[in-house]
Amino acid sequence: MENYKVFVDTHCHLDDPQFAEDLNEVIERAKAIGVTRIINFGGDFQTSINAVNLTKYEGLFAGVGIHPEEIDDAINRFDYTTELAELAQKNKVVAIGEIGLDYHWEKDTKRRELQQKVFIEQLDIARQFNLPICVHDREAHGDTLKILKAEAKNLRGVLHCFSGSLEMAKEIWKLGWLIGVDGPLTFKNSAKLPDIVKATPADMLLIETDAPYLAPTPHRGKRNEPSYVVEVAKKIAEVRGINLEEVARITTQNAENLYNIVQGGR
Ligand code: NI
């Protein structure tokens, strides 16, 4: 199939209980609007297994990893890296994520250092299996960038739901990494995001929903779902002054390249 208005939702959480009643309809609505592929990400062991289980649906792929707010699920295990490595080798697992740093809720220095350790250990798993990485960075821009520069050599990935500055974005692109853009771009208070989206090299941009969170306008405040990724794409088209077909083409190509998810390939 050609890429004519074909979209990829490169980041969501369809295992969330909010989808328990109507998951099939949610996936069908996505396909009907052209969202042919969806990548679900885990944040601890259970949700990573959930993401893998969801790959039984055509067009659904998985990322597995331990989110910075869930590091206890890693460090309380005897050997979490071996367990995660096993999950990483499952069919249709296309990434390690979401992993990274979250300093919004974590103010304790020792705990932040633990987040960094678990982040770096998971970068090693990505390297071991040649998988790209989906990074969660909330109010930890400096340390995230520092770790990517020092510990992620020869790795590729995306800063999902990018919330840094244009200066930081430029550093990210220099490393060959992408930024992921979702609902907040469509919000009235999107601040610096439109300028960043405008400045992003065409091959460094991904679209995502982070569903069920962060629903874009005009669905803001409601449950988000993969079909709404088109609203993010429309806003990108507006900001960059290009048509929706072009946004679909470049973002789908970028998703295929980063995550190795060619249509019908798996
Ligand atoms: Ni997420």
XYZ file of N, CA and C and ligand atoms in Angstrom:
799
model
N 0.846 -1.199 0.000
C 0.000 0.000 0.000
C 0.880 1.247 0.000
N 0.472 2.219 -0.786
C 1.237 3.464 -0.780
C 0.904 4.277 0.474
N 1.672 5.339 0.675
C 1.529 6.115 1.896
C 0.520 7.244 1.788
N -0.390 7.156 0.822
C -1.359 8.228 0.650
C -2.281 8.302 1.871
N -2.085 9.311 2.660
C -2.831 9.506 3.908
C -2.922 8.241 4.750
N -1.763 7.641 4.938
C -1.643 6.537 5.880
C -0.850 7.065 7.068
N -1.388 6.834 8.262
C -0.766 7.370 9.471
C -0.313 6.232 10.391
N 0.657 6.549 11.236
C 1.046 5.620 12.296
C 0.895 6.351 13.627
N 0.144 5.767 14.554
C 0.159 6.287 15.928
C 1.335 5.614 16.620
N 2.419 6.375 16.777
C 3.672 5.775 17.237
C 3.772 5.639 18.755
N 2.721 6.027 19.478
C 2.823 5.880 20.943
C 1.448 5.911 21.577
N 1.002 4.796 22.109
C -0.223 4.815 22.896
C -0.269 3.638 23.864
N -1.372 3.582 24.605
C -1.526 2.595 25.686
C -2.932 1.990 25.614
N -3.148 1.152 24.611
C -4.494 0.585 24.424
C -4.822 -0.512 25.423
N -3.848 -0.879 26.274
C -4.157 -1.842 27.335
C -4.835 -1.149 28.523
N -4.940 0.175 28.462
C -5.554 0.908 29.568
C -6.997 0.433 29.770
N -7.413 0.298 31.050
C -8.780 -0.155 31.328
C -9.858 0.677 30.620
N -9.534 1.916 30.287
C -10.517 2.758 29.581
C -10.912 2.199 28.215
N -10.110 1.250 27.687
C -10.434 0.663 26.384
C -11.050 -0.737 26.506
N -11.281 -1.164 27.752
C -11.729 -2.541 27.958
C -13.047 -2.846 27.241
N -13.927 -1.859 27.174
C -15.266 -2.104 26.627
C -15.315 -2.088 25.111
N -14.464 -1.296 24.479
C -14.656 -1.077 23.033
C -13.349 -1.076 22.234
N -12.393 -1.892 22.660
C -11.088 -1.915 21.986
C -11.216 -2.196 20.488
N -12.054 -3.159 20.120
C -12.204 -3.486 18.694
C -12.680 -2.277 17.892
N -13.671 -1.578 18.430
C -14.192 -0.396 17.737
C -13.119 0.687 17.627
N -12.336 0.849 18.692
C -11.266 1.857 18.686
C -10.260 1.548 17.577
N -9.882 0.288 17.447
C -8.921 -0.106 16.413
C -9.550 0.039 15.020
N -10.811 -0.316 14.889
C -11.499 -0.183 13.598
C -11.624 1.287 13.181
N -11.956 2.151 14.153
C -12.061 3.585 13.845
C -10.720 4.124 13.354
N -9.634 3.657 13.980
C -8.303 4.098 13.571
C -8.041 3.671 12.121
N -8.297 2.406 11.823
C -8.043 1.901 10.463
C -8.890 2.644 9.435
N -10.155 2.916 9.801
C -11.078 3.558 8.863
C -10.580 4.937 8.442
N -9.847 5.617 9.337
C -9.387 6.975 9.025
C -7.967 6.964 8.445
N -7.352 5.768 8.384
C -6.038 5.653 7.752
C -4.892 5.371 8.711
N -5.198 5.209 10.005
C -4.148 4.882 10.985
C -3.960 3.357 10.943
N -3.061 2.934 10.079
C -2.940 1.496 9.790
C -2.039 0.767 10.764
N -1.204 1.526 11.477
C -0.321 0.892 12.449
C -0.275 1.693 13.754
N -0.170 0.951 14.844
C -0.236 1.531 16.192
C 0.833 0.844 17.035
N 1.605 1.637 17.767
C 2.599 1.038 18.667
C 2.185 1.301 20.115
N 1.959 0.225 20.853
C 1.622 0.315 22.270
C 2.874 0.170 23.118
N 2.993 1.028 24.117
C 4.156 0.975 24.993
C 3.783 0.561 26.406
N 4.647 -0.262 26.999
C 4.519 -0.616 28.394
C 5.313 0.339 29.255
N 5.051 0.288 30.580
C 5.793 1.130 31.509
C 6.296 0.361 32.720
N 5.810 -0.886 32.841
C 6.315 -1.810 33.864
C 6.190 -3.212 33.264
N 6.391 -4.256 34.070
C 6.341 -5.593 33.472
C 4.942 -5.959 32.995
N 3.934 -5.686 33.835
C 2.580 -6.083 33.433
C 2.131 -5.357 32.164
N 2.332 -4.037 32.110
C 1.856 -3.303 30.930
C 2.710 -3.620 29.700
N 3.959 -3.992 29.904
C 4.778 -4.425 28.764
C 4.249 -5.741 28.200
N 3.884 -6.663 29.096
C 3.280 -7.926 28.647
C 1.947 -7.630 27.951
N 1.176 -6.703 28.514
C -0.089 -6.319 27.866
C 0.147 -5.817 26.442
N 1.172 -4.981 26.288
C 1.475 -4.421 24.963
C 1.847 -5.540 23.991
N 2.626 -6.504 24.470
C 2.993 -7.650 23.620
C 1.734 -8.433 23.244
N 0.848 -8.661 24.210
C -0.375 -9.427 23.924
C -1.253 -8.727 22.879
N -1.242 -7.397 22.881
C -2.065 -6.653 21.920
C -1.585 -6.810 20.480
N -0.361 -7.303 20.301
C 0.158 -7.443 18.933
C -0.541 -8.562 18.173
N -1.448 -9.276 18.841
C -2.240 -10.259 18.100
C -3.138 -9.563 17.070
N -3.409 -8.292 17.267
C -4.173 -7.521 16.281
C -3.264 -7.116 15.123
N -3.790 -7.214 13.917
C -3.034 -6.791 12.744
C -2.712 -5.295 12.841
N -1.468 -4.955 12.550
C -1.082 -3.548 12.546
C -0.675 -3.011 13.906
N -0.771 -3.840 14.948
C -0.356 -3.388 16.273
C 1.019 -3.951 16.626
N 1.860 -3.073 17.162
C 3.219 -3.422 17.554
C 3.433 -3.019 19.012
N 4.564 -3.447 19.577
C 4.772 -3.188 21.009
C 6.160 -2.644 21.307
N 6.202 -1.810 22.365
C 7.459 -1.424 22.984
C 7.424 -1.908 24.422
N 8.546 -2.402 24.917
C 8.583 -2.901 26.294
C 9.662 -2.158 27.079
N 9.334 -1.845 28.338
C 10.306 -1.113 29.141
C 9.735 -0.706 30.481
N 10.632 -0.191 31.318
C 10.259 0.260 32.658
C 10.332 1.786 32.721
N 9.184 2.384 32.896
C 9.015 3.836 32.993
C 9.701 4.349 34.274
N 10.243 5.570 34.253
C 10.946 6.071 35.443
C 10.109 6.095 36.715
N 8.803 6.226 36.597
C 7.970 6.208 37.805
C 7.714 4.788 38.305
N 8.149 3.798 37.533
C 7.883 2.392 37.882
C 9.161 1.610 38.195
N 10.243 2.331 38.529
C 11.521 1.633 38.679
C 11.519 0.587 39.784
N 10.616 0.728 40.760
C 10.568 -0.293 41.823
C 10.237 -1.663 41.250
N 9.462 -1.698 40.178
C 9.128 -2.968 39.538
C 10.376 -3.613 38.925
N 11.383 -2.799 38.648
C 12.648 -3.340 38.128
C 13.574 -3.746 39.266
N 13.827 -2.798 40.193
C 14.864 -3.048 41.188
C 14.435 -4.050 42.254
N 13.141 -4.293 42.391
C 12.685 -5.298 43.362
C 12.760 -6.718 42.808
N 13.145 -6.859 41.552
C 13.278 -8.196 40.957
C 14.710 -8.674 41.062
N 14.862 -9.970 41.025
C 16.196 -10.559 41.143
C 17.070 -10.165 39.957
N 16.514 -10.212 38.760
C 17.298 -9.938 37.560
C 16.375 -9.385 36.472
N 15.982 -8.121 36.632
C 14.962 -7.576 35.730
C 15.456 -7.434 34.290
N 16.768 -7.214 34.128
C 17.249 -7.006 32.752
C 17.098 -8.282 31.918
N 17.304 -9.442 32.557
C 17.103 -10.703 31.831
C 15.632 -10.886 31.481
N 14.760 -10.559 32.434
C 13.324 -10.673 32.167
C 12.892 -9.734 31.040
N 13.416 -8.516 31.067
C 13.049 -7.555 30.027
C 13.629 -7.975 28.670
N 14.831 -8.519 28.700
C 15.449 -8.992 27.457
C 14.613 -10.085 26.806
N 14.012 -10.930 27.636
C 13.137 -11.978 27.086
C 11.936 -11.369 26.372
N 11.337 -10.368 27.003
C 10.189 -9.695 26.371
C 10.602 -8.994 25.082
N 11.807 -8.421 25.104
C 12.278 -7.657 23.944
C 12.417 -8.522 22.697
N 12.546 -9.822 22.900
C 12.744 -10.725 21.755
C 11.440 -11.278 21.191
N 10.311 -10.899 21.795
C 9.022 -11.405 21.309
C 8.709 -10.825 19.932
N 7.933 -11.581 19.178
C 7.493 -11.153 17.854
C 6.742 -9.814 17.941
N 7.029 -8.919 16.986
C 6.360 -7.611 16.882
C 6.707 -6.647 18.023
N 7.722 -6.953 18.806
C 8.280 -5.946 19.714
C 9.289 -5.137 18.901
N 9.011 -3.829 18.761
C 9.807 -3.004 17.855
C 10.609 -1.928 18.580
N 10.531 -1.881 19.921
C 11.234 -0.814 20.645
C 11.393 -1.160 22.112
N 12.342 -0.456 22.733
C 12.434 -0.429 24.186
C 11.840 0.901 24.644
N 10.829 0.831 25.492
C 10.186 2.058 25.957
C 8.856 1.747 26.617
N 8.235 2.683 27.383
C 8.892 3.952 27.456
C 9.789 3.988 28.677
N 10.982 4.494 28.478
C 11.995 4.550 29.521
C 12.520 5.992 29.595
N 13.187 6.323 30.677
C 13.726 7.677 30.754
C 13.755 8.228 32.163
N 13.456 9.522 32.269
C 13.544 10.220 33.553
C 12.293 11.064 33.768
N 11.792 11.050 35.002
C 10.646 11.881 35.353
C 10.924 12.551 36.686
N 11.298 13.827 36.625
C 11.628 14.568 37.844
C 10.440 15.392 38.334
N 9.318 15.310 37.634
C 8.152 16.088 38.050
C 7.663 15.630 39.419
N 7.512 14.320 39.562
C 7.024 13.773 40.836
C 8.162 13.374 41.762
N 9.324 13.075 41.212
C 10.440 12.580 42.018
C 11.404 13.709 42.347
N 11.453 14.095 43.625
C 12.333 15.197 44.027
C 13.587 14.682 44.743
N 13.601 13.410 45.134
C 14.692 12.849 45.925
C 15.897 12.521 45.037
N 17.063 13.035 45.424
C 18.257 12.872 44.600
C 18.634 11.411 44.390
N 18.581 10.648 45.467
C 18.952 9.225 45.373
C 18.016 8.469 44.417
N 16.735 8.776 44.513
C 15.754 8.118 43.638
C 15.946 8.557 42.182
N 16.290 9.802 41.992
C 16.566 10.270 40.632
C 17.777 9.542 40.052
N 18.772 9.294 40.909
C 19.953 8.549 40.444
C 19.582 7.121 40.072
N 18.638 6.561 40.832
C 18.156 5.208 40.502
C 17.444 5.203 39.144
N 16.646 6.252 38.891
C 15.997 6.373 37.577
C 17.045 6.374 36.464
N 18.117 7.120 36.700
C 19.182 7.208 35.681
C 19.810 5.841 35.438
N 20.054 5.093 36.524
C 20.675 3.774 36.428
C 19.787 2.831 35.614
N 18.503 2.812 35.941
C 17.571 1.909 35.247
C 17.421 2.323 33.771
N 17.435 3.621 33.523
C 17.389 4.141 32.149
C 18.597 3.607 31.359
N 19.778 3.775 31.921
C 21.009 3.377 31.223
C 21.057 1.863 31.008
N 20.617 1.113 32.013
C 20.607 -0.359 31.858
C 19.693 -0.793 30.717
N 18.599 -0.061 30.542
C 17.671 -0.415 29.458
C 18.208 0.022 28.092
N 19.019 1.072 28.062
C 19.688 1.436 26.808
C 20.567 0.280 26.354
N 21.181 -0.389 27.319
C 22.029 -1.539 26.982
C 21.211 -2.678 26.362
N 19.997 -2.874 26.873
C 19.136 -3.924 26.301
C 18.780 -3.562 24.855
N 18.475 -2.294 24.633
C 18.169 -1.841 23.270
C 19.344 -2.125 22.338
N 20.544 -1.867 22.847
C 21.749 -2.089 22.044
C 21.922 -3.565 21.732
N 21.683 -4.379 22.759
C 21.844 -5.831 22.628
C 20.948 -6.392 21.525
N 19.723 -5.873 21.400
C 18.787 -6.420 20.420
C 18.548 -5.482 19.242
N 19.393 -4.452 19.157
C 19.333 -3.540 18.018
C 17.941 -2.921 17.857
N 17.382 -2.467 18.971
C 16.042 -1.877 18.950
C 16.119 -0.365 19.199
N 15.237 0.389 18.558
C 15.155 1.824 18.862
C 14.508 2.049 20.230
N 14.608 3.293 20.711
C 14.189 3.608 22.075
C 13.145 4.714 22.081
N 12.155 4.555 22.926
C 11.165 5.612 23.130
C 11.386 6.189 24.524
N 11.781 7.464 24.561
C 12.183 8.099 25.818
C 11.076 8.989 26.387
N 10.831 8.799 27.673
C 9.963 9.692 28.451
C 10.868 10.638 29.235
N 10.723 11.931 28.997
C 11.529 12.938 29.695
C 10.590 14.013 30.203
N 10.359 14.020 31.513
C 9.516 15.065 32.091
C 10.313 15.846 33.109
N 10.533 17.114 32.787
C 11.285 18.033 33.645
C 12.646 17.478 34.037
N 13.259 16.751 33.109
C 14.595 16.184 33.342
C 15.443 16.355 32.084
N 15.245 17.491 31.395
C 15.857 17.675 30.079
C 17.381 17.585 30.114
N 17.981 18.241 31.117
C 19.443 18.282 31.184
C 20.046 16.895 31.336
N 19.538 16.139 32.302
C 20.082 14.801 32.549
C 19.747 13.839 31.401
N 18.576 13.999 30.805
C 18.214 13.136 29.670
C 19.216 13.332 28.535
N 19.463 14.590 28.212
C 20.393 14.888 27.118
C 21.802 14.379 27.435
N 22.198 14.576 28.690
C 23.526 14.130 29.124
C 23.663 12.616 28.947
N 22.649 11.883 29.354
C 22.696 10.413 29.258
C 22.670 9.974 27.789
N 21.847 10.622 26.977
C 21.800 10.237 25.564
C 23.158 10.462 24.903
N 23.793 11.575 25.263
C 25.098 11.869 24.653
C 26.157 10.879 25.106
N 26.126 10.517 26.381
C 27.198 9.683 26.931
C 26.939 8.191 26.769
N 25.669 7.783 26.819
C 25.369 6.347 26.941
C 24.602 5.768 25.754
N 24.208 6.594 24.805
C 23.350 6.076 23.734
C 24.034 6.124 22.371
N 25.343 5.991 22.394
C 26.074 6.017 21.119
C 25.618 4.846 20.249
N 25.449 5.115 18.966
C 25.013 4.096 17.998
C 23.581 3.620 18.235
N 22.853 4.326 19.095
C 21.447 3.982 19.283
C 20.588 5.060 18.620
N 19.348 4.658 18.279
C 18.421 5.633 17.720
C 17.112 5.593 18.503
N 16.401 6.706 18.461
C 15.145 6.714 19.183
C 14.405 8.016 19.029
N 13.426 8.181 19.916
C 12.574 9.363 19.858
C 12.354 9.887 21.272
N 12.316 11.210 21.404
C 11.847 11.808 22.647
C 10.353 12.002 22.501
N 9.620 11.091 23.124
C 8.175 11.064 22.939
C 7.528 12.196 23.726
N 6.454 12.742 23.170
C 5.747 13.872 23.780
C 6.752 14.969 24.152
N 7.485 15.405 23.168
C 8.608 16.310 23.417
C 8.153 17.589 24.123
N 8.859 17.933 25.194
C 8.468 19.100 25.991
C 9.655 20.017 26.277
N 10.761 19.788 25.575
C 11.945 20.608 25.797
C 11.922 21.885 24.965
N 13.039 22.578 24.985
C 13.177 23.825 24.239
C 13.624 23.537 22.802
N 13.604 24.566 21.960
C 14.124 24.428 20.596
C 15.617 24.102 20.627
N 16.317 24.703 21.592
C 17.759 24.428 21.713
C 17.996 22.945 22.003
N 17.200 22.404 22.902
C 17.348 20.984 23.223
C 16.988 20.126 22.008
N 15.915 20.496 21.315
C 15.501 19.741 20.128
C 16.651 19.675 19.118
N 17.336 20.794 18.957
C 18.450 20.831 18.003
C 19.547 19.845 18.398
N 19.796 19.747 19.705
C 20.792 18.782 20.207
C 20.342 17.349 19.909
N 19.048 17.125 20.098
C 18.468 15.800 19.853
C 18.636 15.415 18.375
N 18.292 16.356 17.485
C 18.406 16.079 16.048
C 19.855 15.831 15.655
N 20.769 16.554 16.302
C 22.188 16.367 16.006
C 22.628 14.942 16.313
N 22.001 14.362 17.337
C 22.320 12.968 17.694
C 21.656 11.971 16.741
N 20.816 12.486 15.838
C 20.085 11.612 14.922
C 18.795 11.072 15.511
N 18.376 11.670 16.621
C 17.140 11.236 17.274
C 15.974 12.111 16.820
N 14.756 11.562 16.972
C 13.547 12.239 16.535
C 12.793 12.822 17.730
N 11.800 13.673 17.430
C 10.885 14.111 18.479
C 9.470 13.632 18.126
N 8.725 13.257 19.158
C 7.338 12.826 18.985
C 6.404 13.937 19.432
N 5.390 14.198 18.600
C 4.468 15.296 18.872
C 3.054 14.743 19.010
N 2.340 15.223 20.029
C 0.968 14.745 20.221
C 0.008 15.876 20.584
N -1.052 15.540 21.292
C -2.147 16.474 21.560
C -1.766 17.891 21.943
N -0.796 18.082 22.857
C -0.483 19.445 23.302
C -0.193 20.433 22.164
N 0.256 19.952 21.009
C 0.481 20.868 19.877
C -0.808 21.591 19.484
N -1.948 20.931 19.706
C -3.243 21.504 19.290
C -3.853 22.399 20.357
N -3.244 22.435 21.548
C -3.815 23.219 22.637
C -3.527 24.711 22.428
N -4.422 25.541 22.988
C -4.240 27.000 22.874
C -2.937 27.446 23.538
N -2.576 26.755 24.644
C -1.357 27.132 25.375
C -0.160 26.272 24.969
N -0.072 25.956 23.683
C 1.000 25.067 23.223
C 2.369 25.746 23.232
N 2.402 27.026 23.574
C 3.642 27.777 23.811
C 4.651 27.642 22.688
N 5.812 27.016 22.994
C 6.916 26.978 22.036
C 6.814 25.828 21.046
N 5.866 24.897 21.276
C 5.806 23.696 20.430
C 5.639 23.999 18.939
N 4.721 24.899 18.555
C 4.582 25.175 17.116
C 5.893 25.614 16.461
N 6.660 26.443 17.162
C 7.943 26.887 16.597
C 8.901 25.720 16.423
N 8.873 24.797 17.390
C 9.747 23.626 17.302
C 9.312 22.733 16.141
N 8.001 22.525 16.021
C 7.483 21.683 14.928
C 7.835 22.300 13.572
N 7.782 23.621 13.506
C 8.117 24.322 12.263
C 9.588 24.125 11.899
N 10.440 24.084 12.918
C 11.882 24.003 12.697
C 12.386 22.566 12.534
N 11.534 21.592 12.783
C 11.990 20.194 12.777
C 12.326 19.722 11.368
N 13.524 19.162 11.167
C 13.825 18.559 9.868
C 12.774 17.497 9.533
N 12.410 17.379 8.259
C 11.299 16.508 7.860
C 11.501 15.065 8.307
N 12.735 14.646 8.416
C 12.970 13.233 8.768
C 13.147 13.010 10.272
N 12.787 14.015 11.080
C 12.991 13.914 12.531
C 11.687 14.024 13.320
N 10.556 13.883 12.623
C 9.258 14.157 13.232
C 8.368 12.911 13.248
N 7.822 12.594 14.431
C 6.846 11.508 14.558
C 5.551 12.060 15.141
N 4.438 11.425 14.773
C 3.159 11.777 15.399
C 2.716 10.634 16.308
N 2.008 11.011 17.358
C 1.577 10.035 18.360
C 0.359 10.591 19.105
N -0.328 9.699 19.839
C -1.449 10.193 20.657
C -1.159 10.139 22.151
N -0.405 9.136 22.610
C -0.277 8.844 24.040
C -1.645 8.498 24.635
N -2.559 8.000 23.797
C -3.891 7.606 24.275
C -3.748 6.567 25.387
N -4.592 6.660 26.427
C -5.820 7.462 26.549
C -5.611 8.898 27.031
N -4.364 9.308 27.177
C -4.084 10.651 27.718
C -3.988 11.689 26.588
N -4.015 12.977 26.985
C -3.646 14.088 26.110
C -4.428 14.186 24.807
N -5.744 13.977 24.875
C -6.549 14.071 23.653
C -6.391 15.449 23.010
N -6.187 15.475 21.691
C -6.035 16.765 20.997
C -7.369 17.501 20.882
N -7.298 18.792 20.672
C -8.473 19.573 20.309
C -9.038 18.970 19.027
N -10.316 18.769 18.837
C -11.462 19.189 19.644
C -11.928 18.146 20.662
N -11.083 17.182 20.967
C -11.484 16.134 21.913
C -10.865 16.347 23.280
N -10.208 17.464 23.464
C -9.464 17.728 24.694
C -10.314 17.461 25.928
N -9.707 16.744 26.908
C -10.412 16.445 28.151
C -11.134 15.108 28.116
N -11.328 14.560 26.892
C -11.983 13.252 26.785
C -10.927 12.158 26.677
N -11.371 10.919 26.579
C -10.446 9.808 26.343
C -9.835 9.968 24.950
N -8.533 9.852 24.879
C -7.856 9.922 23.585
C -7.866 8.539 22.932
N -7.717 8.481 21.607
C -7.615 7.198 20.914
C -6.838 7.383 19.613
N -6.288 6.302 19.059
C -5.377 6.432 17.911
C -5.938 7.191 16.705
N -7.246 7.106 16.450
C -7.784 7.818 15.275
C -7.558 9.330 15.390
N -7.440 9.830 16.615
C -7.254 11.270 16.813
C -5.851 11.748 16.428
N -4.961 10.825 16.107
C -3.618 11.249 15.697
C -3.709 12.124 14.443
N -4.789 11.962 13.698
C -4.987 12.781 12.500
C -5.138 14.261 12.874
N -5.713 14.549 14.047
C -5.831 15.941 14.498
C -4.449 16.558 14.731
N -3.537 15.745 15.248
C -2.160 16.214 15.444
C -1.516 16.484 14.074
N -1.747 15.565 13.137
C -1.189 15.725 11.783
C -1.735 16.983 11.109
N -3.027 17.240 11.298
C -3.634 18.449 10.698
C -2.970 19.719 11.228
N -2.704 19.708 12.539
C -2.072 20.888 13.150
C -0.641 21.045 12.631
N 0.051 19.941 12.445
C 1.405 20.010 11.891
C 1.361 20.598 10.482
N 0.376 20.160 9.698
C 0.221 20.689 8.338
C 0.044 22.201 8.370
N -0.811 22.658 9.286
C -1.080 24.090 9.419
C 0.185 24.856 9.816
N 0.889 24.319 10.816
C 2.074 25.001 11.343
C 3.197 25.056 10.314
N 3.356 23.968 9.558
C 4.455 23.902 8.584
C 4.049 24.430 7.216
N 2.751 24.733 7.032
C 2.288 25.248 5.746
C 2.383 24.236 4.624
N 2.106 22.974 4.943
C 2.095 21.920 3.929
C 0.748 21.207 4.005
N 0.467 20.322 3.043
C -0.838 19.658 3.122
C -0.765 18.386 3.963
N -1.961 17.895 4.308
C -2.057 16.744 5.209
C -1.406 15.497 4.604
N -1.530 15.346 3.279
C -0.911 14.194 2.603
C 0.595 14.170 2.846
N 1.195 15.358 2.794
C 2.644 15.452 2.982
C 3.023 15.092 4.429
N 2.234 15.553 5.387
C 2.489 15.206 6.792
C 2.360 13.692 6.978
N 1.320 13.109 6.390
C 1.129 11.659 6.479
C 2.336 10.943 5.880
N 2.764 11.413 4.726
C 3.862 10.744 4.017
C 5.163 10.786 4.835
N 5.529 11.983 5.324
C 6.824 12.065 6.013
C 6.782 11.369 7.381
N 5.692 11.549 8.111
C 5.673 10.958 9.458
C 5.554 9.431 9.390
N 4.839 8.928 8.386
C 4.722 7.473 8.242
C 6.069 6.884 7.830
N 6.732 7.554 6.907
C 8.056 7.095 6.492
C 9.032 7.093 7.670
N 8.969 8.146 8.483
C 9.856 8.209 9.654
C 9.567 7.078 10.642
N 8.280 6.795 10.850
C 7.898 5.713 11.777
C 8.371 4.369 11.225
N 8.201 4.171 9.921
C 8.645 2.911 9.305
C 10.155 2.747 9.434
N 10.862 3.842 9.216
C 12.328 3.770 9.279
C 12.818 3.509 10.699
N 12.267 4.245 11.665
C 12.753 4.093 13.039
C 12.373 2.732 13.615
N 11.118 2.352 13.429
C 10.621 1.146 14.096
C 10.597 -0.099 13.215
N 11.030 0.068 11.960
C 11.088 -1.087 11.051
C 9.726 -1.786 10.948
N 8.701 -0.989 10.678
C 7.330 -1.536 10.608
C 6.733 -1.272 9.237
N 7.299 -1.843 8.221
C 6.777 -1.643 6.867
C 5.439 -2.354 6.743
N 4.505 -1.682 6.073
C 3.149 -2.227 5.931
C 3.178 -3.654 5.385
N 2.490 -4.543 6.082
C 2.413 -5.926 5.614
C 3.676 -6.709 5.874
N 4.695 -6.023 6.451
C 5.989 -6.671 6.669
C 5.954 -7.716 7.770
N 5.086 -7.470 8.784
C 5.030 -8.419 9.885
C 3.599 -8.620 10.358
Ni 3.038 7.067 27.141
